[in-house]
Coordinates of C-alpha atoms and ligand atoms in Angstrom, one line a residue:
X1 CA -43.7 -80.9 -240.1
X2 CA -40.2 -80.6 -242.0
X3 CA -36.8 -79.6 -241.1
X4 CA -34.8 -77.1 -243.2
X5 CA -31.0 -76.2 -242.6
X6 CA -28.9 -73.9 -244.0
X7 CA -24.9 -72.7 -243.8
X8 CA -22.5 -70.3 -245.3
X9 CA -18.9 -70.4 -244.1
X10 CA -15.4 -71.5 -244.6
X11 CA -16.1 -75.1 -244.2
X12 CA -17.4 -77.5 -246.6
X13 CA -21.5 -77.1 -246.5
X14 CA -22.6 -80.9 -247.0
X15 CA -21.5 -82.5 -244.0
X16 CA -22.9 -79.5 -242.0
X17 CA -26.0 -79.9 -243.5
X18 CA -26.4 -83.5 -243.0
X19 CA -25.4 -83.2 -239.4
X20 CA -28.2 -80.7 -238.9
X21 CA -30.9 -82.6 -240.8
X22 CA -29.9 -85.7 -238.5
X23 CA -30.8 -83.5 -235.6
X24 CA -34.3 -82.3 -237.2
X25 CA -35.2 -85.8 -238.6
X26 CA -37.7 -86.3 -235.7
X27 CA -39.7 -83.2 -237.6
X28 CA -40.2 -85.6 -240.8
X29 CA -38.4 -88.3 -242.6
X30 CA -40.0 -89.4 -245.8
X31 CA -37.4 -87.8 -247.8
X32 CA -34.2 -85.7 -247.8
X33 CA -32.0 -83.3 -250.1
X34 CA -29.5 -80.5 -250.3
X35 CA -28.5 -77.8 -252.4
X36 CA -25.0 -76.6 -252.6
X37 CA -23.2 -73.8 -254.6
X38 CA -19.9 -75.2 -255.8
X39 CA -18.2 -71.9 -257.1
X40 CA -19.9 -72.0 -260.6
X41 CA -23.7 -73.4 -260.2
X42 CA -26.2 -74.8 -257.6
X43 CA -26.1 -78.5 -257.5
X44 CA -29.0 -80.4 -255.8
X45 CA -29.1 -84.0 -254.5
X46 CA -32.5 -85.3 -252.9
X47 CA -34.2 -88.6 -252.7
X48 CA -37.1 -90.4 -250.9
X49 CA -36.4 -92.5 -247.9
X50 CA -34.6 -91.3 -244.6
X51 CA -31.7 -89.2 -244.3
X52 CA -29.2 -92.0 -244.3
X53 CA -30.3 -92.6 -248.2
X54 CA -29.2 -89.1 -249.0
X55 CA -25.9 -89.7 -246.9
X56 CA -25.1 -92.8 -248.9
X57 CA -26.1 -91.1 -252.2
X58 CA -23.7 -88.3 -251.8
X59 CA -21.0 -90.4 -249.9
X60 CA -21.7 -88.4 -246.5
X61 CA -21.8 -85.2 -248.6
X62 CA -18.2 -85.6 -250.2
X63 CA -19.7 -85.5 -253.9
X64 CA -21.2 -82.3 -253.1
X65 CA -18.1 -79.7 -252.7
X66 CA -19.1 -76.1 -251.8
X67 CA -19.4 -73.8 -248.7
X68 CA -22.8 -72.4 -249.1
X69 CA -25.9 -74.8 -248.9
X70 CA -29.4 -75.4 -247.7
X71 CA -30.6 -78.8 -246.9
X72 CA -34.3 -80.3 -246.0
X73 CA -35.9 -83.4 -244.5
X74 CA -39.5 -83.8 -245.4
X75 CA -42.9 -84.9 -243.9
X76 CA -45.1 -84.9 -247.0
X77 CA -48.2 -82.8 -247.0
X78 CA -48.5 -81.9 -250.7
X79 CA -47.3 -84.7 -253.0
X80 CA -46.5 -88.1 -251.9
X81 CA -42.9 -89.1 -250.6
X82 CA -40.7 -89.3 -253.8
X83 CA -37.6 -88.1 -255.3
X84 CA -39.2 -85.3 -257.4
X85 CA -41.3 -84.2 -254.4
X86 CA -38.2 -84.0 -252.0
X87 CA -36.8 -80.6 -251.3
X88 CA -34.9 -78.6 -252.3
X89 CA -36.9 -77.2 -255.5
X90 CA -35.2 -75.2 -258.2
X91 CA -36.5 -72.7 -260.4
X92 CA -36.5 -73.7 -264.2
X93 CA -32.8 -72.2 -264.8
X94 CA -31.6 -73.8 -261.6
X95 CA -30.3 -70.4 -260.4
X96 CA -32.5 -70.5 -257.2
X97 CA -32.9 -73.2 -254.8
X98 CA -35.6 -73.4 -251.9
X99 CA -36.5 -75.4 -249.2
X100 CA -39.5 -75.1 -247.1
X101 CA -41.5 -75.8 -243.9
X102 CA -45.0 -75.1 -243.7
X103 CA -48.0 -75.0 -246.3
X104 CA -48.5 -72.6 -249.0
X105 CA -52.4 -72.2 -248.5
X106 CA -52.9 -70.6 -251.9
X107 CA -50.3 -72.5 -254.1
X108 CA -53.2 -73.9 -256.3
X109 CA -54.0 -70.4 -257.5
X110 CA -50.5 -69.2 -257.8
X111 CA -49.3 -72.6 -259.7
X112 CA -52.0 -71.7 -262.3
X113 CA -51.0 -68.2 -262.7
X114 CA -47.4 -69.3 -263.2
X115 CA -48.3 -72.4 -265.5
X116 CA -50.2 -69.6 -267.5
X117 CA -47.0 -67.6 -267.8
X118 CA -45.2 -70.5 -269.3
X119 CA -43.6 -72.0 -266.2
X120 CA -43.0 -76.0 -266.0
X121 CA -43.5 -77.8 -262.7
X122 CA -41.6 -81.0 -262.0
X123 CA -43.1 -81.8 -258.9
X124 CA -46.6 -81.9 -256.8
X125 CA -45.5 -80.1 -254.1
X126 CA -46.9 -76.5 -253.0
X127 CA -43.2 -75.6 -252.4
X128 CA -42.2 -75.3 -255.8
X129 CA -44.5 -72.5 -256.6
X130 CA -42.1 -70.6 -254.3
X131 CA -38.9 -71.4 -256.5
X132 CA -40.8 -70.1 -259.9
X133 CA -42.5 -67.2 -258.0
X134 CA -39.0 -66.0 -256.9
X135 CA -37.9 -66.5 -260.5
X136 CA -40.8 -64.7 -261.7
X137 CA -39.9 -61.4 -259.4
X138 CA -36.3 -61.9 -259.5
X139 CA -36.6 -61.1 -263.5
X140 CA -39.0 -58.4 -262.9
X141 CA -36.8 -56.7 -260.5
X142 CA -33.8 -56.4 -262.8
X143 CA -33.2 -53.0 -262.3
X144 CA -33.8 -52.8 -258.5
X145 CA -30.5 -52.0 -256.5
X146 CA -31.7 -54.6 -253.6
X147 CA -33.0 -56.8 -256.2
X148 CA -32.9 -60.0 -254.2
X149 CA -34.9 -58.4 -251.1
X150 CA -37.3 -56.9 -253.2
X151 CA -37.8 -60.2 -254.8
X152 CA -38.3 -61.9 -251.6
X153 CA -40.9 -59.2 -250.2
X154 CA -42.8 -59.5 -253.1
X155 CA -43.3 -63.3 -252.9
X156 CA -43.8 -62.7 -249.1
X157 CA -47.1 -60.7 -250.1
X158 CA -48.2 -63.1 -252.5
X159 CA -48.2 -66.3 -250.7
X160 CA -50.7 -67.2 -248.0
X161 CA -50.1 -69.9 -245.3
X162 CA -46.9 -70.8 -243.3
X163 CA -43.6 -71.2 -244.4
X164 CA -40.0 -71.2 -243.0
X165 CA -38.0 -71.0 -246.4
X166 CA -34.2 -71.3 -247.0
X167 CA -33.2 -69.8 -250.2
X168 CA -29.7 -69.5 -252.4
X169 CA -29.3 -67.4 -255.7
X170 CA -26.8 -68.4 -258.1
X171 CA -26.3 -64.8 -258.8
X172 CA -25.4 -63.9 -255.3
X173 CA -23.6 -67.3 -254.1
X174 CA -22.4 -65.5 -250.8
X175 CA -25.4 -65.3 -249.2
X176 CA -28.1 -67.5 -247.8
X177 CA -31.4 -65.9 -247.2
X178 CA -34.2 -67.2 -244.8
X179 CA -37.6 -66.1 -243.8
X180 CA -40.6 -67.3 -241.8
X181 CA -44.3 -67.0 -241.1
X182 CA -45.8 -69.4 -238.6
X183 CA -43.1 -72.0 -239.1
X184 CA -40.3 -72.0 -236.8
X185 CA -36.7 -70.7 -237.9
X186 CA -33.8 -69.6 -236.1
X187 CA -30.3 -68.4 -237.2
X188 CA -27.1 -69.3 -235.7
X189 CA -23.9 -67.1 -235.6
X190 CA -20.9 -69.6 -235.6
X191 CA -17.2 -68.9 -235.6
X192 CA -16.6 -70.4 -238.9
X193 CA -19.8 -69.6 -240.6
X194 CA -23.6 -68.9 -240.1
X195 CA -26.5 -71.3 -240.2
X196 CA -30.1 -71.4 -240.4
X197 CA -32.4 -74.2 -238.8
X198 CA -36.0 -75.1 -238.0
X199 CA -35.0 -75.7 -234.4
X200 CA -32.1 -75.0 -232.2
X201 CA -30.4 -78.6 -231.7
X202 CA -29.4 -78.7 -235.5
X203 CA -27.0 -75.7 -234.6
X204 CA -26.0 -76.5 -231.3
X205 CA -22.7 -78.3 -232.5
X206 CA -21.6 -75.0 -234.0
X207 CA -22.9 -72.2 -231.9
X208 CA -24.7 -71.2 -228.8
X209 CA -25.6 -67.8 -230.2
X210 CA -29.1 -67.9 -231.8
X211 CA -31.4 -65.4 -233.2
X212 CA -35.1 -66.2 -233.1
X213 CA -36.9 -65.0 -236.3
X214 CA -40.3 -63.4 -236.1
X215 CA -43.0 -63.5 -238.3
X216 CA -42.5 -61.9 -241.9
X217 CA -38.9 -61.2 -241.1
X218 CA -36.0 -62.1 -243.6
X219 CA -32.5 -63.0 -242.5
X220 CA -29.6 -62.5 -245.1
X221 CA -26.4 -64.5 -244.0
X222 CA -22.9 -64.1 -245.6
X223 CA -19.9 -65.9 -243.9
X224 CA -19.1 -63.1 -241.4
X225 CA -22.5 -61.2 -241.2
X226 CA -25.8 -61.9 -240.4
X227 CA -28.7 -59.0 -241.4
X228 CA -32.2 -58.7 -240.9
X229 CA -35.0 -57.2 -242.9
X230 CA -38.9 -56.7 -242.4
X231 CA -41.5 -57.6 -245.0
X232 CA -41.0 -54.1 -246.5
X233 CA -37.4 -54.8 -247.1
X234 CA -36.4 -52.3 -244.3
X235 CA -33.4 -53.2 -242.0
X236 CA -34.1 -54.1 -238.6
X237 CA -32.0 -55.0 -235.6
X238 CA -32.2 -58.4 -233.6
X239 CA -30.5 -59.5 -230.6
X240 CA -29.2 -63.1 -230.2
X241 CA -30.0 -65.2 -227.3
X242 CA -27.2 -67.8 -225.8
X243 CA -28.4 -71.2 -225.6
X244 CA -27.2 -72.8 -222.5
X245 CA -28.7 -76.3 -223.2
X246 CA -26.3 -79.2 -222.6
X247 CA -25.4 -80.5 -226.1
X248 CA -25.8 -84.0 -224.8
X249 CA -29.4 -83.3 -224.1
X250 CA -29.9 -83.7 -228.1
X251 CA -28.1 -87.0 -228.1
X252 CA -29.1 -90.4 -227.0
X253 CA -26.4 -90.3 -224.1
X254 CA -25.8 -94.1 -224.4
X255 CA -29.7 -95.0 -224.5
X256 CA -31.1 -97.0 -227.3
X257 CA -33.6 -94.8 -228.3
X258 CA -34.3 -91.1 -227.3
X259 CA -37.7 -92.2 -226.0
X260 CA -36.3 -94.3 -223.2
X261 CA -33.6 -91.7 -222.6
X262 CA -36.3 -89.0 -222.2
X263 CA -38.5 -91.2 -220.0
X264 CA -35.4 -91.7 -217.7
X265 CA -35.0 -88.0 -217.6
X266 CA -38.3 -87.3 -216.1
X267 CA -37.0 -87.0 -212.7
X268 CA -34.8 -84.4 -213.8
X269 CA -37.4 -82.8 -215.8
X270 CA -40.0 -82.7 -212.8
X271 CA -37.1 -81.2 -210.5
X272 CA -36.1 -78.6 -213.1
X273 CA -39.8 -77.5 -213.6
X274 CA -40.8 -77.6 -209.8
X275 CA -37.9 -76.4 -207.8
X276 CA -37.4 -72.9 -209.5
X277 CA -40.8 -72.1 -208.5
X278 CA -40.7 -73.0 -204.7
X279 CA -39.2 -70.3 -202.6
X280 CA -39.4 -70.4 -198.7
X281 CA -42.1 -73.0 -198.5
X282 CA -44.2 -71.0 -200.8
X283 CA -45.1 -71.4 -204.5
X284 CA -43.9 -68.5 -206.6
X285 CA -44.7 -68.3 -210.4
X286 CA -42.9 -65.0 -211.2
X287 CA -43.3 -65.4 -214.9
X288 CA -47.2 -65.5 -214.3
X289 CA -47.3 -61.8 -213.9
X290 CA -50.8 -61.8 -212.4
X291 CA -51.8 -60.1 -209.4
X292 CA -53.7 -61.8 -206.6
X293 CA -56.7 -59.7 -207.6
X294 CA -56.7 -60.9 -211.2
X295 CA -56.4 -64.3 -210.1
X296 CA -59.4 -64.1 -207.9
X297 CA -61.4 -62.5 -210.7
X298 CA -60.6 -65.3 -213.2
X299 CA -64.3 -66.7 -213.8
X300 CA -63.3 -69.4 -216.0
X301 CA -60.2 -71.2 -217.5
X302 CA -60.0 -72.6 -221.0
X303 CA -57.3 -75.2 -221.4
X304 CA -56.5 -75.8 -224.9
X305 CA -54.1 -78.0 -226.6
X306 CA -53.5 -81.1 -228.8
X307 CA -52.4 -84.6 -228.2
X308 CA -50.5 -85.3 -225.1
X309 CA -50.6 -81.8 -224.2
X310 CA -54.4 -81.9 -224.2
X311 CA -54.3 -85.0 -221.8
X312 CA -52.6 -83.0 -219.1
X313 CA -55.4 -80.5 -219.7
X314 CA -57.7 -83.1 -219.0
X315 CA -55.8 -83.7 -215.6
X316 CA -55.6 -80.0 -214.9
X317 CA -59.3 -79.6 -215.0
X318 CA -60.0 -82.1 -212.1
X319 CA -57.1 -80.5 -210.0
X320 CA -58.1 -76.7 -210.9
X321 CA -61.7 -77.4 -210.1
X322 CA -60.9 -79.4 -207.0
X323 CA -58.4 -77.3 -205.4
X324 CA -59.2 -73.7 -206.5
X325 CA -63.0 -74.2 -207.6
X326 CA -62.7 -72.3 -210.7
X327 CA -64.5 -73.8 -213.7
X328 CA -62.5 -75.1 -216.2
X329 CA -63.2 -76.2 -219.9
X330 CA -60.4 -78.4 -221.9
X331 CA -60.6 -78.1 -225.7
X332 CA -58.7 -79.8 -228.5
X333 CA -57.2 -76.7 -230.3
X334 CA -58.3 -78.0 -233.5
X335 CA -62.1 -78.1 -232.3
X336 CA -61.5 -74.7 -230.2
X337 CA -60.4 -72.5 -233.1
X338 CA -63.4 -73.2 -235.2
X339 CA -66.2 -73.4 -232.7
X340 CA -66.4 -69.7 -232.3
X341 CA -65.7 -70.3 -228.6
X342 CA -67.6 -68.0 -225.9
X343 CA -64.9 -66.4 -223.9
X344 CA -65.5 -63.7 -221.5
X345 CA -63.5 -60.8 -220.1
X346 CA -62.0 -62.3 -217.0
X347 CA -61.5 -65.7 -218.4
X348 CA -57.8 -67.3 -218.9
X349 CA -56.8 -69.3 -221.7
X350 CA -54.1 -71.5 -221.1
X351 CA -52.3 -73.1 -224.3
X352 CA -50.3 -76.2 -223.8
X353 CA -47.4 -77.1 -226.2
X354 CA -44.1 -78.8 -226.0
X355 CA -42.9 -77.6 -229.3
X356 CA -44.7 -74.2 -229.1
X357 CA -45.4 -74.5 -232.9
X358 CA -48.5 -76.6 -233.4
X359 CA -50.6 -74.9 -235.7
X360 CA -53.8 -75.5 -234.2
X361 CA -52.6 -74.5 -230.8
X362 CA -51.0 -71.4 -232.2
X363 CA -54.3 -70.7 -233.8
X364 CA -56.3 -71.1 -230.7
X365 CA -54.1 -68.6 -229.0
X366 CA -54.6 -65.9 -231.6
X367 CA -58.2 -66.4 -231.7
X368 CA -58.2 -65.9 -227.8
X369 CA -55.9 -62.9 -228.2
X370 CA -58.2 -61.6 -231.0
X371 CA -61.1 -61.7 -228.5
X372 CA -58.9 -59.8 -225.9
X373 CA -58.6 -62.6 -223.5
X374 CA -55.7 -63.1 -221.3
X375 CA -53.4 -66.0 -222.4
X376 CA -50.7 -68.2 -220.7
X377 CA -48.5 -70.4 -222.7
X378 CA -47.1 -73.6 -221.0
X379 CA -44.4 -74.3 -223.3
X380 CA -41.2 -76.3 -223.7
X381 CA -39.2 -74.7 -226.3
X382 CA -37.8 -71.3 -225.5
X383 CA -38.4 -68.6 -228.0
X384 CA -41.0 -70.5 -229.9
X385 CA -44.1 -68.9 -231.6
X386 CA -46.6 -70.1 -228.6
X387 CA -44.0 -68.9 -226.1
X388 CA -43.5 -65.4 -227.7
X389 CA -47.2 -64.7 -228.6
X390 CA -48.9 -65.5 -225.3
X391 CA -49.3 -62.7 -223.0
X392 CA -47.6 -64.8 -220.4
X393 CA -45.6 -68.0 -220.6
X394 CA -44.5 -70.7 -218.2
X395 CA -41.6 -72.7 -219.5
X396 CA -41.4 -76.5 -218.5
X397 CA -37.8 -76.9 -218.2
X398 CA -37.6 -80.4 -219.9
X399 CA -34.8 -79.5 -222.5
X400 CA -34.9 -80.8 -226.0
X401 CA -37.4 -83.6 -226.6
X402 CA -36.3 -85.4 -229.7
X403 CA -38.6 -88.4 -229.5
X404 CA -41.9 -87.9 -231.4
X405 CA -43.9 -89.2 -228.6
X406 CA -43.8 -86.9 -225.7
X407 CA -42.7 -88.2 -221.9
X408 CA -40.5 -85.8 -220.1
X409 CA -42.4 -82.8 -221.4
X410 CA -45.6 -84.3 -220.6
X411 CA -44.6 -84.9 -216.9
X412 CA -43.1 -81.4 -216.8
X413 CA -46.6 -79.9 -218.2
X414 CA -48.3 -82.1 -215.4
X415 CA -45.9 -80.2 -212.6
X416 CA -46.9 -76.9 -214.4
X417 CA -50.5 -77.8 -213.8
X418 CA -50.1 -78.6 -210.1
X419 CA -48.2 -75.6 -209.5
X420 CA -50.8 -73.5 -211.0
X421 CA -53.8 -75.2 -209.3
X422 CA -52.1 -74.9 -205.9
X423 CA -51.1 -71.1 -206.5
X424 CA -54.6 -70.2 -207.5
X425 CA -56.2 -72.0 -204.6
X426 CA -54.0 -70.5 -202.1
X427 CA -54.5 -66.9 -203.4
X428 CA -58.3 -67.6 -203.4
X429 CA -57.9 -68.7 -199.9
X430 CA -59.1 -72.4 -200.7
X431 CA -56.5 -74.0 -199.0
X432 CA -54.1 -73.4 -195.9
X433 CA -50.5 -72.8 -195.8
X434 CA -50.3 -76.1 -194.0
X435 CA -51.8 -77.8 -197.0
X436 CA -49.6 -76.1 -199.3
X437 CA -46.7 -77.4 -197.4
X438 CA -47.9 -80.9 -197.4
X439 CA -48.4 -80.7 -201.2
X440 CA -45.0 -79.3 -201.6
X441 CA -43.7 -82.1 -199.8
X442 CA -45.6 -84.6 -202.1
X443 CA -44.4 -82.9 -205.3
X444 CA -40.7 -82.9 -204.1
X445 CA -41.2 -86.8 -203.4
X446 CA -42.2 -87.1 -206.9
X447 CA -38.9 -87.4 -208.7
X448 CA -37.5 -90.3 -206.6
X449 CA -40.9 -92.2 -206.8
X450 CA -40.8 -91.8 -210.7
X451 CA -37.1 -93.2 -210.5
X452 CA -38.3 -96.2 -208.5
X453 CA -41.0 -96.9 -211.0
X454 CA -38.5 -96.8 -213.7
X455 CA -36.0 -99.1 -212.1
X456 CA -38.8 -101.6 -211.8
X457 CA -39.2 -102.3 -215.7
X458 CA -38.5 -105.8 -215.8
X459 CA -42.2 -106.6 -214.9
X460 CA -43.5 -104.3 -217.5
X461 CA -41.1 -105.7 -220.0
X462 CA -42.4 -109.2 -219.6
X463 CA -46.0 -108.2 -219.6
X464 CA -45.3 -106.0 -222.7
X465 CA -43.8 -109.2 -224.5
X466 CA -47.3 -110.9 -224.0
X467 CA -49.1 -108.4 -225.7
X468 CA -47.1 -107.4 -228.7
X469 CA -49.6 -109.2 -230.8
X470 CA -52.6 -107.5 -229.2
X471 CA -55.2 -106.3 -231.5
X472 CA -57.2 -103.9 -229.2
X473 CA -56.3 -102.6 -225.9
X474 CA -58.7 -100.5 -223.7
X475 CA -57.5 -98.2 -221.0
X476 CA -60.2 -97.3 -218.5
X477 CA -60.6 -95.1 -215.3
X478 CA -62.5 -92.5 -213.6
X479 CA -61.6 -89.0 -213.0
X480 CA -58.0 -88.2 -213.3
X481 CA -57.6 -92.0 -213.9
X482 CA -59.3 -91.5 -217.3
X483 CA -57.1 -88.6 -218.0
X484 CA -53.9 -91.0 -217.5
X485 CA -55.8 -93.5 -219.6
X486 CA -55.9 -91.2 -222.4
X487 CA -52.2 -90.6 -222.5
X488 CA -51.4 -94.5 -221.7
X489 CA -53.7 -95.2 -224.9
X490 CA -52.2 -92.6 -227.1
X491 CA -48.5 -93.8 -226.4
X492 CA -49.4 -97.4 -227.1
X493 CA -51.2 -96.6 -230.3
X494 CA -48.6 -93.9 -231.7
X495 CA -45.4 -96.1 -231.3
X496 CA -46.6 -99.6 -231.5
X497 CA -49.5 -99.0 -234.0
X498 CA -51.9 -101.2 -232.0
X499 CA -55.3 -100.0 -231.9
X500 CA -56.2 -98.8 -228.5
X501 CA -59.0 -96.6 -226.5
X502 CA -59.4 -94.7 -223.3
X503 CA -62.8 -94.9 -221.9
X504 CA -64.3 -93.4 -218.7
X505 CA -64.9 -96.9 -216.9
X506 CA -68.3 -95.7 -216.1
X507 CA -69.0 -95.1 -219.6
X508 CA -68.1 -98.5 -220.9
X509 CA -71.4 -100.3 -220.4
X510 CA -73.0 -97.8 -222.9
X511 CA -71.8 -99.6 -225.7
X512 CA -68.1 -100.1 -226.1
X513 CA -68.3 -103.1 -223.5
X514 CA -69.6 -105.2 -226.2
X515 CA -66.1 -105.2 -227.8
X516 CA -64.7 -107.0 -224.9
X517 CA -64.1 -110.6 -225.6
X518 CA -61.9 -113.4 -224.2
X519 CA -58.4 -112.2 -224.0
X520 CA -59.1 -108.7 -224.6
X521 CA -56.6 -106.7 -222.5
X522 CA -58.1 -104.0 -220.4
X523 CA -55.6 -101.8 -218.7
X524 CA -57.4 -100.3 -215.8
X525 CA -56.3 -97.1 -213.6
X526 CA -57.2 -97.3 -210.2
X527 CA -55.5 -94.3 -208.3
X528 CA -58.3 -92.3 -207.1
X529 CA -59.2 -93.7 -203.6
X530 CA -62.7 -92.4 -203.6
X531 CA -63.3 -94.1 -206.9
X532 CA -61.5 -97.3 -206.2
X533 CA -64.8 -99.4 -205.6
X534 CA -66.7 -98.0 -208.4
X535 CA -63.8 -99.0 -210.8
X536 CA -63.2 -102.2 -209.7
X537 CA -66.9 -102.9 -210.4
X538 CA -66.1 -101.9 -213.9
X539 CA -62.9 -104.2 -213.7
X540 CA -65.2 -107.1 -212.6
X541 CA -67.7 -106.4 -215.5
X542 CA -64.8 -106.7 -218.2
X543 CA -63.4 -109.6 -216.5
X544 CA -66.7 -111.5 -216.4
X545 CA -66.5 -110.8 -220.2
X546 CA -63.2 -112.5 -220.6
X547 CA -61.1 -109.5 -220.4
X548 CA -57.4 -109.8 -219.0
X549 CA -57.0 -106.8 -216.7
X550 CA -53.8 -105.2 -216.0
X551 CA -54.3 -102.9 -213.1
X552 CA -52.1 -99.8 -212.1
X553 CA -53.0 -98.7 -208.3
X554 CA -51.8 -97.3 -205.3
X555 CA -49.4 -99.5 -203.3
X556 CA -51.9 -99.7 -200.4
X557 CA -54.8 -101.0 -202.7
X558 CA -54.3 -104.9 -202.2
X559 CA -58.0 -105.3 -202.5
X560 CA -57.0 -105.1 -206.4
X561 CA -55.4 -108.5 -206.1
X562 CA -58.3 -110.6 -206.6
X563 CA -59.8 -108.6 -209.2
X564 CA -56.9 -108.2 -211.8
X565 CA -54.5 -110.6 -213.6
X566 CA -51.7 -108.2 -213.4
X567 CA -51.0 -105.5 -210.8
X568 CA -48.4 -102.7 -211.0
X569 CA -48.3 -100.5 -207.7
X570 CA -47.3 -97.1 -207.7
X571 CA -46.0 -95.2 -204.5
X572 CA -48.6 -93.2 -202.3
X573 CA -48.8 -89.4 -203.2
X574 CA -51.3 -86.7 -203.3
X575 CA -54.4 -88.0 -205.2
X576 CA -54.2 -84.9 -207.5
X577 CA -50.6 -86.0 -208.7
X578 CA -51.1 -89.8 -209.4
X579 CA -50.7 -89.0 -213.1
X580 CA -47.1 -88.2 -212.7
X581 CA -46.6 -91.6 -211.5
X582 CA -49.2 -94.2 -213.0
X583 CA -48.2 -92.6 -216.3
X584 CA -44.5 -94.3 -216.0
X585 CA -45.8 -98.0 -216.2
X586 CA -47.8 -97.1 -219.2
X587 CA -45.0 -95.3 -221.0
X588 CA -42.7 -98.4 -220.4
X589 CA -45.4 -100.8 -221.6
X590 CA -45.9 -98.9 -224.8
X591 CA -42.2 -98.7 -225.2
X592 CA -41.4 -102.5 -224.9
X593 CA -44.6 -103.4 -227.0
X594 CA -43.3 -101.1 -229.6
X595 CA -39.9 -102.6 -229.5
X596 CA -41.3 -106.1 -229.8
X597 CA -43.2 -105.2 -232.7
X598 CA -40.0 -103.8 -234.3
X599 CA -41.3 -100.4 -234.9
X600 CA -39.4 -97.2 -235.0
X601 CA -39.6 -96.1 -231.4
X602 CA -38.3 -92.6 -231.8
X603 CA -40.0 -91.7 -235.6
X604 CA -43.3 -93.7 -235.6
X605 CA -44.7 -94.0 -239.1
X606 CA -47.1 -91.1 -240.4
X607 CA -46.0 -88.9 -237.4
X608 CA -43.9 -85.7 -236.7
X609 CA -42.6 -84.1 -233.6
X610 CA -44.2 -80.9 -234.3
X611 CA -47.6 -80.5 -236.2
X612 CA -46.9 -77.0 -237.7
X613 CA -49.9 -77.4 -240.6
X614 CA -53.5 -78.0 -239.7
Ligands
LIG1 C1 -47.7 -87.1 -228.1 O1 -46.8 -87.9 -227.8 C2 -47.6 -86.6 -229.6 N1 -46.3 -86.5 -230.1 C3 -48.4 -85.5 -230.0 O2 -49.9 -86.0 -229.5 C4 -48.2 -84.1 -229.2 O3 -48.4 -84.3 -227.7 C5 -49.2 -83.1 -229.8 O4 -48.9 -83.0 -231.3 C6 -49.0 -81.6 -229.3 O5 -47.7 -81.2 -229.6 P1 -47.2 -79.8 -228.7 O6 -47.3 -80.3 -227.4 O7 -45.7 -79.5 -229.4 O8 -48.0 -78.8 -229.2

């Protein structure tokens, strides 16, 4: 929900911190700040508003000299966006500064204890509790040789909840400390200094050698060295990983918005996720690590995720049940984790997550593991918490996805689902080699078909311009078309702020159809041939009540012309794969409506890229 950075080295820290925060702004952007040691004391500058406010306040960092510092960009959880609530936070004597991503769940109790000891609080945040708690234990550990590590481990044992913390101590100005529990944190080893950050894009400009910090581990950075400790203060060894991402992947590459860039990266994303798993005409998912016997023994699959990832799960249910005849339950992670799910020995729990850090999805994973159920993560961010904690992980090779609204990772998740369903069906003898070969051919055709749909954006743009003033938009469909509507509706809502609902087309008449009135826009997905006529009858129902119908259908379904006001055709593909194509015009529609309404496409209000709190 927030982004933290830190630097210690030979260079001036402020510009490096600002650059890193700019790469993390997608994680939260209601306020920002930096704390930098200037050779004598720690200075803090922080302000409400986007990062550019902080850049202007500090003249791009030039008013904050020093080579050691920490920075923060915030998505408010406790305490409204304000200068006082912005991070970093100081202890009272301003000798310790802290930045934090996560939630200290027992902060009220800790704040009371500290207040009773005479501590004064300047903000409403949970994070400020950490600053004063560090101060409290730092004073108590005065005699201890490794005083600061002792202090930090004491605080770790007192706080409950999630945290990625960056800390600097005025008494030890040649070090930056960092630690995490359930919020992401990486450490970068650079040629001219070392860095901490919430995510890899923030350090790529300076280093490709990255350490992924595990839960309840502490990192201590000097200009030259990086050392690690566990929560008992004992030294531990960690190995760095080489990040081979193309640095431009985290830049806009000439597009006006990351969202448009990432939409246009979908063909590549599909290829990169698909091709490594097709060998000699067979689907090979090496990372799955499941024998044919284990696959045949699966008696139920639980797919658990949030948001768009959940929508791919809804699609996957139709495909896995249709091809492999394995029962599939799809759950919102925030529901799954609290409904005491009934899991059985031979179940498989699949957690889908682009960031691999979504709190609800991570909690669902842990719930399944506590019950001893095999877990598979379908994850985009390498080394993320879900990727590391799931028994097995199948990566979606979409590269860094910066825009808050997901597109290319969503498309990659669909590919992962297709591959799993076909592989499971083949292992269970439900489909022939020829059928597999045909589907592989259809999968390999998807990138070019997506490119073709992206190339025809003008028609969508015109259509979108007509509806920038819409108040309510409905998406209807049956089967996989319903799942496509769920994602199309979320895209429109989250980046244009227009109210929208996705409805199973057959369900509309059970109440919601009362909302249809003259001019209401209904976007109808009609890609499932065996359901064409059923959905068309629903289109007729809404049109007879005044709706304007925008249909997305297969190119051979000319029948639709007389029943819809606008039609977008998508190329022929396997009925199970139509989501990968039909979603493209819906993404473009949402994008152009958002632009038309002057919304911030890449950083929509109230949202963050990774929801790492409940
Ligand atoms: C989708 O555009 C949103 N950004 C959001 O619904 C997202 O899909 C959801 O928060 C899940 O995130 P994850 O895939 O990183 O777990």
